[in-house]
Coordinates of C-alpha atoms and ligand atoms in Angstrom, one line a residue:
X1 CA 0.0 0.0 0.0
X2 CA 1.1 3.6 -0.7
X3 CA 0.0 6.4 1.5
X4 CA 1.1 9.8 0.1
X5 CA 1.2 12.8 2.4
X6 CA -1.4 14.4 0.1
X7 CA -3.4 13.1 -2.9
X8 CA -4.5 16.0 -5.0
X9 CA -5.3 13.8 -8.0
X10 CA -8.0 12.1 -6.0
X11 CA -9.5 15.5 -5.1
X12 CA -9.3 16.6 -8.7
X13 CA -11.0 13.4 -10.0
X14 CA -13.9 13.9 -7.5
X15 CA -14.7 17.4 -8.9
X16 CA -13.1 17.3 -12.3
X17 CA -16.2 18.5 -14.3
X18 CA -16.6 21.6 -12.1
X19 CA -12.9 22.5 -12.2
X20 CA -12.7 21.9 -16.0
X21 CA -15.7 24.0 -16.8
X22 CA -14.6 26.8 -14.5
X23 CA -11.2 26.9 -16.2
X24 CA -12.7 26.6 -19.7
X25 CA -14.9 29.6 -18.9
X26 CA -11.9 31.8 -18.2
X27 CA -10.2 30.6 -21.4
X28 CA -13.3 31.3 -23.4
X29 CA -13.4 34.8 -22.0
X30 CA -9.6 35.4 -22.2
X31 CA -10.2 37.7 -19.3
X32 CA -7.1 36.6 -17.3
X33 CA -6.5 39.7 -15.2
X34 CA -9.3 41.1 -12.9
X35 CA -11.9 39.0 -14.6
X36 CA -15.4 38.8 -12.9
X37 CA -14.4 35.7 -11.0
X38 CA -12.0 37.7 -8.9
X39 CA -14.8 39.8 -7.4
X40 CA -17.0 36.8 -7.1
X41 CA -14.3 34.9 -5.2
X42 CA -13.7 37.9 -2.9
X43 CA -17.4 38.1 -2.1
X44 CA -17.6 34.4 -1.4
X45 CA -14.5 34.3 0.8
X46 CA -15.6 37.3 2.8
X47 CA -18.9 35.7 3.4
X48 CA -17.2 32.4 4.4
X49 CA -14.8 34.2 6.8
X50 CA -17.5 36.5 8.2
X51 CA -15.8 39.7 7.2
X52 CA -17.1 42.7 5.3
X53 CA -14.2 42.7 2.7
X54 CA -11.7 40.5 1.0
X55 CA -9.0 41.3 -1.5
X56 CA -7.6 38.6 -3.7
X57 CA -3.8 38.5 -4.0
X58 CA -1.0 36.5 -5.6
X59 CA -0.1 34.2 -2.7
X60 CA -0.3 33.8 1.1
X61 CA 3.1 35.3 1.3
X62 CA 2.0 38.4 -0.6
X63 CA -1.1 38.6 1.6
X64 CA 1.2 39.1 4.6
X65 CA 3.5 41.4 2.8
X66 CA 0.8 43.7 1.4
X67 CA -0.9 44.0 4.8
X68 CA 2.4 45.1 6.3
X69 CA 2.9 47.5 3.4
X70 CA -0.5 49.0 3.8
X71 CA 0.2 49.6 7.4
X72 CA 3.4 51.5 6.3
X73 CA 5.6 49.1 8.3
X74 CA 9.3 49.3 7.4
X75 CA 12.8 50.1 8.6
X76 CA 12.9 51.0 12.3
X77 CA 9.7 49.1 13.1
X78 CA 9.3 45.8 15.0
X79 CA 6.7 43.1 14.4
X80 CA 6.1 40.4 17.0
X81 CA 5.4 36.9 15.7
X82 CA 5.8 33.3 16.6
X83 CA 9.2 31.5 16.5
X84 CA 7.6 28.5 14.8
X85 CA 5.9 28.7 11.4
X86 CA 6.4 28.5 7.7
X87 CA 9.2 30.9 6.6
X88 CA 6.8 33.4 4.9
X89 CA 5.5 34.7 8.3
X90 CA 8.9 36.1 9.3
X91 CA 10.2 36.5 5.8
X92 CA 7.5 39.0 4.9
X93 CA 8.3 41.2 7.9
X94 CA 12.0 41.2 7.1
X95 CA 11.3 42.1 3.5
X96 CA 9.6 45.3 4.5
X97 CA 12.8 46.3 6.4
X98 CA 11.2 45.9 9.8
X99 CA 12.6 43.6 12.5
X100 CA 10.8 40.4 13.2
X101 CA 10.7 39.7 17.0
X102 CA 10.1 36.1 17.9
X103 CA 8.0 34.7 20.7
X104 CA 8.1 31.1 21.9
X105 CA 5.1 28.8 21.4
X106 CA 2.6 27.2 23.6
X107 CA 3.6 23.5 23.5
X108 CA 0.0 22.3 23.4
X109 CA -1.3 24.3 20.4
X110 CA 2.0 25.1 18.8
X111 CA 0.8 28.7 18.4
X112 CA 2.4 31.9 19.8
X113 CA 2.3 32.0 23.6
X114 CA 0.3 35.2 24.5
X115 CA 1.9 35.3 28.0
X116 CA 5.3 36.0 26.4
X117 CA 4.2 38.8 24.1
X118 CA 4.2 41.7 26.5
X119 CA 7.9 41.4 27.4
X120 CA 8.8 41.8 23.7
X121 CA 7.0 45.0 23.1
X122 CA 9.1 48.2 22.7
X123 CA 8.3 51.7 21.5
X124 CA 9.1 50.4 17.9
X125 CA 6.6 47.6 18.0
X126 CA 3.9 48.2 15.3
X127 CA 2.1 44.9 14.8
X128 CA 1.6 41.3 16.0
X129 CA 1.3 38.4 13.5
X130 CA -0.2 35.4 15.2
X131 CA -0.2 32.2 13.1
X132 CA -3.0 29.7 13.2
X133 CA -0.7 26.7 12.8
X134 CA -1.8 23.4 11.4
X135 CA -5.4 24.7 11.2
X136 CA -6.1 25.8 14.7
X137 CA -6.6 29.5 15.7
X138 CA -4.1 31.0 18.1
X139 CA -5.4 32.3 21.5
X140 CA -6.7 35.5 20.1
X141 CA -8.5 37.2 23.1
X142 CA -5.3 38.0 25.0
X143 CA -3.5 38.9 21.8
X144 CA -6.3 41.4 20.9
X145 CA -6.2 42.8 24.4
X146 CA -2.5 43.5 24.2
X147 CA -2.9 45.0 20.7
X148 CA -5.5 47.4 21.9
X149 CA -3.5 48.4 25.0
X150 CA -0.4 49.2 22.9
X151 CA -2.3 50.3 19.7
X152 CA -0.8 47.5 17.6
X153 CA -2.1 46.1 14.3
X154 CA -3.0 42.4 14.3
X155 CA -2.4 40.5 11.1
X156 CA -3.7 37.0 11.4
X157 CA -1.6 34.5 9.4
X158 CA -4.5 32.1 8.6
X159 CA -2.7 30.5 5.7
X160 CA -3.3 27.0 7.2
X161 CA -6.6 27.8 8.8
X162 CA -9.4 28.9 6.5
X163 CA -12.7 28.1 8.2
X164 CA -11.1 27.4 11.6
X165 CA -12.9 29.0 14.5
X166 CA -12.0 30.6 17.8
X167 CA -14.9 30.9 20.3
X168 CA -17.3 30.9 17.3
X169 CA -15.4 33.5 15.3
X170 CA -13.8 32.6 12.0
X171 CA -10.1 32.7 11.5
X172 CA -9.2 36.0 9.9
X173 CA -12.2 37.9 11.2
X174 CA -10.7 38.7 14.6
X175 CA -7.6 40.9 13.9
X176 CA -7.3 43.9 11.6
X177 CA -6.4 41.6 8.7
X178 CA -6.7 37.9 8.0
X179 CA -4.2 36.4 5.4
X180 CA -4.9 33.2 3.6
X181 CA -3.1 31.0 1.1
X182 CA -4.6 29.1 -1.8
X183 CA -1.4 27.0 -2.2
X184 CA -2.4 23.6 -3.6
X185 CA -1.8 21.7 -0.3
X186 CA -4.1 24.0 1.8
X187 CA -7.7 22.9 2.6
X188 CA -8.8 25.3 -0.1
X189 CA -6.1 25.2 -2.7
X190 CA -5.9 26.5 -6.3
X191 CA -3.9 25.1 -9.2
X192 CA -0.9 27.2 -8.4
X193 CA -0.2 30.2 -6.2
X194 CA -2.9 32.5 -4.9
X195 CA -4.1 34.1 -1.6
X196 CA -6.5 36.6 -0.1
X197 CA -6.6 39.2 2.6
X198 CA -9.9 39.6 4.6
X199 CA -10.7 42.6 6.7
X200 CA -13.6 44.3 8.4
X201 CA -12.3 47.7 7.6
X202 CA -13.4 49.2 4.2
X203 CA -10.5 51.7 4.3
X204 CA -7.9 49.0 4.7
X205 CA -9.7 47.0 1.9
X206 CA -9.4 49.9 -0.5
X207 CA -5.7 50.4 0.3
X208 CA -5.1 46.7 -0.3
X209 CA -6.7 47.0 -3.7
X210 CA -4.5 50.0 -4.5
X211 CA -1.3 48.3 -3.2
X212 CA -1.9 45.1 -5.1
X213 CA -1.9 47.1 -8.3
X214 CA 1.4 48.9 -7.9
X215 CA -0.1 51.5 -5.6
X216 CA -1.9 53.2 -8.5
X217 CA -5.3 55.0 -8.4
X218 CA -6.3 56.2 -10.8
X219 CA -4.4 54.1 -13.3
X220 CA -0.8 55.3 -13.9
X221 CA -0.9 57.7 -10.9
X222 CA 1.1 56.3 -8.1
X223 CA 0.6 57.7 -4.7
X224 CA 2.2 54.7 -3.1
X225 CA 4.8 52.1 -4.1
X226 CA 2.9 48.8 -4.2
X227 CA 3.5 45.8 -6.4
X228 CA 1.9 43.3 -8.7
X229 CA 0.0 41.3 -6.1
X230 CA -3.1 40.4 -8.1
X231 CA -5.0 37.1 -7.9
X232 CA -5.3 35.6 -11.4
X233 CA -8.8 35.1 -12.7
X234 CA -8.0 31.4 -13.3
X235 CA -7.1 30.9 -9.7
X236 CA -10.2 32.8 -8.5
X237 CA -12.3 30.5 -10.7
X238 CA -10.7 27.4 -9.3
X239 CA -11.2 28.6 -5.7
X240 CA -14.9 29.4 -6.5
X241 CA -15.4 25.9 -7.9
X242 CA -13.8 24.3 -4.8
X243 CA -15.3 26.5 -2.1
X244 CA -18.7 24.6 -1.9
X245 CA -16.7 21.5 -1.0
X246 CA -14.5 23.1 1.6
X247 CA -16.6 22.4 4.7
X248 CA -17.2 18.8 3.9
X249 CA -13.4 18.3 3.2
X250 CA -12.5 19.9 6.5
X251 CA -15.1 17.8 8.2
X252 CA -13.6 14.6 6.7
X253 CA -10.1 15.8 7.8
X254 CA -11.5 16.1 11.3
X255 CA -13.1 12.6 11.0
X256 CA -9.7 11.3 9.9
X257 CA -8.0 13.0 12.9
X258 CA -10.5 11.3 15.2
X259 CA -9.9 7.9 13.6
X260 CA -6.1 8.3 14.0
X261 CA -6.7 9.3 17.7
X262 CA -8.8 6.2 18.3
X263 CA -6.3 3.8 16.5
X264 CA -3.3 5.3 18.1
X265 CA -4.9 5.1 21.6
X266 CA -6.1 1.5 21.0
X267 CA -2.6 0.5 20.1
X268 CA -1.3 1.8 23.5
X269 CA 1.1 4.3 21.8
X270 CA -0.1 7.0 24.2
X271 CA 0.1 5.0 27.3
X272 CA 3.7 3.9 26.6
X273 CA 4.6 7.5 26.0
X274 CA 6.1 7.2 22.5
X275 CA 3.4 9.3 20.8
X276 CA 1.4 12.4 21.8
X277 CA -1.6 13.6 19.9
X278 CA -2.6 17.0 18.7
X279 CA -4.9 18.8 21.1
X280 CA -8.0 20.8 20.1
X281 CA -8.1 23.9 22.2
X282 CA -11.7 25.2 22.1
X283 CA -11.6 25.9 18.4
X284 CA -12.9 24.4 15.2
X285 CA -9.7 22.8 14.1
X286 CA -9.6 22.3 10.3
X287 CA -6.7 19.9 10.3
X288 CA -4.6 21.2 7.5
X289 CA -2.1 19.1 9.2
X290 CA -2.3 16.3 11.8
X291 CA 0.9 16.7 13.8
X292 CA 2.0 14.2 16.4
X293 CA 5.0 14.3 18.7
X294 CA 7.0 11.1 18.4
X295 CA 10.0 9.6 20.2
X296 CA 12.9 9.0 17.8
X297 CA 11.0 11.2 15.3
X298 CA 13.7 11.0 12.5
X299 CA 14.0 7.3 12.7
X300 CA 10.2 6.9 12.6
X301 CA 10.0 9.1 9.6
X302 CA 12.6 7.1 7.7
X303 CA 10.8 3.8 8.7
X304 CA 7.5 5.2 7.4
X305 CA 9.2 6.3 4.2
X306 CA 10.4 2.7 3.7
X307 CA 6.8 1.6 4.0
X308 CA 5.8 4.2 1.4
X309 CA 4.0 6.4 3.8
X310 CA 4.5 10.2 3.3
X311 CA 5.1 12.4 6.3
X312 CA 6.7 15.8 6.8
X313 CA 8.4 17.8 9.5
X314 CA 6.7 21.2 9.8
X315 CA 9.2 22.8 10.7
X316 CA 12.7 21.5 11.4
X317 CA 14.3 24.9 12.1
X318 CA 12.6 27.6 14.3
X319 CA 13.0 31.2 13.0
X320 CA 15.5 32.2 15.7
X321 CA 17.9 29.5 14.4
X322 CA 17.6 30.3 10.7
X323 CA 20.8 31.4 9.1
X324 CA 19.2 34.4 7.4
X325 CA 18.0 35.7 10.8
X326 CA 21.4 35.4 12.5
X327 CA 21.7 39.2 12.3
X328 CA 18.8 39.5 14.6
X329 CA 20.8 38.0 17.3
X330 CA 17.7 36.8 19.3
X331 CA 19.4 34.7 21.8
X332 CA 16.4 34.3 24.1
X333 CA 15.4 30.8 25.0
X334 CA 12.9 29.2 22.7
X335 CA 12.7 25.8 24.4
X336 CA 9.2 25.0 23.1
X337 CA 9.7 25.8 19.5
X338 CA 13.0 23.9 19.6
X339 CA 11.3 20.9 21.1
X340 CA 8.5 21.1 18.5
X341 CA 11.1 21.3 15.7
X342 CA 12.8 18.1 17.0
X343 CA 9.8 16.0 17.9
X344 CA 6.8 16.7 15.6
X345 CA 5.7 14.8 12.5
X346 CA 2.8 15.4 10.2
X347 CA 0.8 12.3 9.1
X348 CA -1.3 12.1 6.0
X349 CA -4.7 13.6 6.8
X350 CA -6.2 14.5 3.4
X351 CA -9.9 13.9 2.9
X352 CA -9.5 11.1 0.4
X353 CA -7.4 9.0 2.9
X354 CA -9.2 5.6 3.2
X355 CA -9.8 3.8 6.5
X356 CA -7.4 1.0 5.3
X357 CA -4.7 3.6 4.7
X358 CA -5.2 5.2 8.2
X359 CA -5.0 1.7 9.8
X360 CA -1.8 0.9 7.7
X361 CA -0.2 4.2 8.9
X362 CA -0.9 3.4 12.6
X363 CA 0.1 -0.3 12.3
X364 CA 3.3 0.9 10.7
X365 CA 4.0 3.2 13.6
X366 CA 3.4 0.2 15.9
X367 CA 5.7 -1.8 13.8
X368 CA 8.5 0.8 14.2
X369 CA 8.3 1.0 18.0
X370 CA 8.2 -2.8 18.2
X371 CA 11.1 -3.2 15.8
X372 CA 14.1 -4.3 17.9
X373 CA 16.5 -2.0 15.9
X374 CA 14.8 1.0 17.3
X375 CA 14.3 0.0 20.9
Ligands
LIG1 C1 1.7 29.7 8.0 C2 1.9 30.1 6.6 N1 2.1 31.4 6.3 C3 2.3 31.8 5.0 C4 2.3 30.9 4.0 C5 2.5 31.4 2.6 O1 1.6 31.1 1.7 P1 2.0 30.9 0.1 O2 2.7 29.6 0.0 O3 0.6 30.9 -0.5 O4 2.8 32.1 -0.3 C6 2.1 29.6 4.2 C7 2.0 28.6 3.1 O5 2.7 27.7 3.0 C8 1.9 29.1 5.6 O6 1.8 27.8 5.9

């Protein structure tokens, strides 16, 4: 049996006619830039995220970058974020010229630890970027409280968390901006790169639209220096075709997570302490990733690879240890992000995963820990 980390062909085959006709429609129109599907997609995503506005952009990375640019964040400013995320979170801050300031994570949720934010605030701090890692919203109430107290902008990095909820509120609708990615491996992925920024502030929304088009309004008059951050019509059309399926896909991911939990517990892997399971912390978790902690993680990953089971380490190097951030010299202790980088492993959780495949994954994990070579 083969169990890939993700099976996009299976997803495509299940909705092939919808995708093919959405793409064909764009080709028929030849309206590749700012076609009507872009506005439709923005309307549909703002409805889905419970925000008044949404602005399609070229990627999740550019969603973060453009939000920072609209806020005028740059050299001399500091932006507080987690130490443990995909590179784009911190990279976007550094690209503006601002200084990313890292905070350790809560070991249960893997999200930024709100209790450690206050001590990192200085007179240069302008924003906080909480990341909703793996599909679970960060602890937003204390973050919003701190932001209000210090007058900081909150940019939610919801790239992995579209449709996730925190106390009944949708990811992206709590801060000043919510940034999402349509990268193909996300719960709502397009056929390439794409992203969107949601906001409840019409002024910010208008600025996002200006900045994604080289800062021009009217055309050829540039009050700001923006960029080409537009969402292609083709990607908007694909997202629109997939959106009606998103909730059922996320529900099946949750079902798969529950099944893994049950199988892993039944096999005694929790009781003997070799595996710990992801914890749902009062949110709707959309399981973009199902991430366990595992003893001898690297050996387990190699063993599963031999069994043709795809897994991934998200992420092996926390930001404070990245070579490109050595100049930041952030020597604070980040024990939890380091532990997560060393111990975590993502298992296949995609909606088309069969029960036989889930059983095979867990039996293979049992096989690893009972293999004499690894004891
Ligand atoms: C947490 C996080 N932030 C930002 C991004 C960037 O999104 P994109 O790949 O669409 O640029 C990703 C995507 O991988 C991500 O996982």
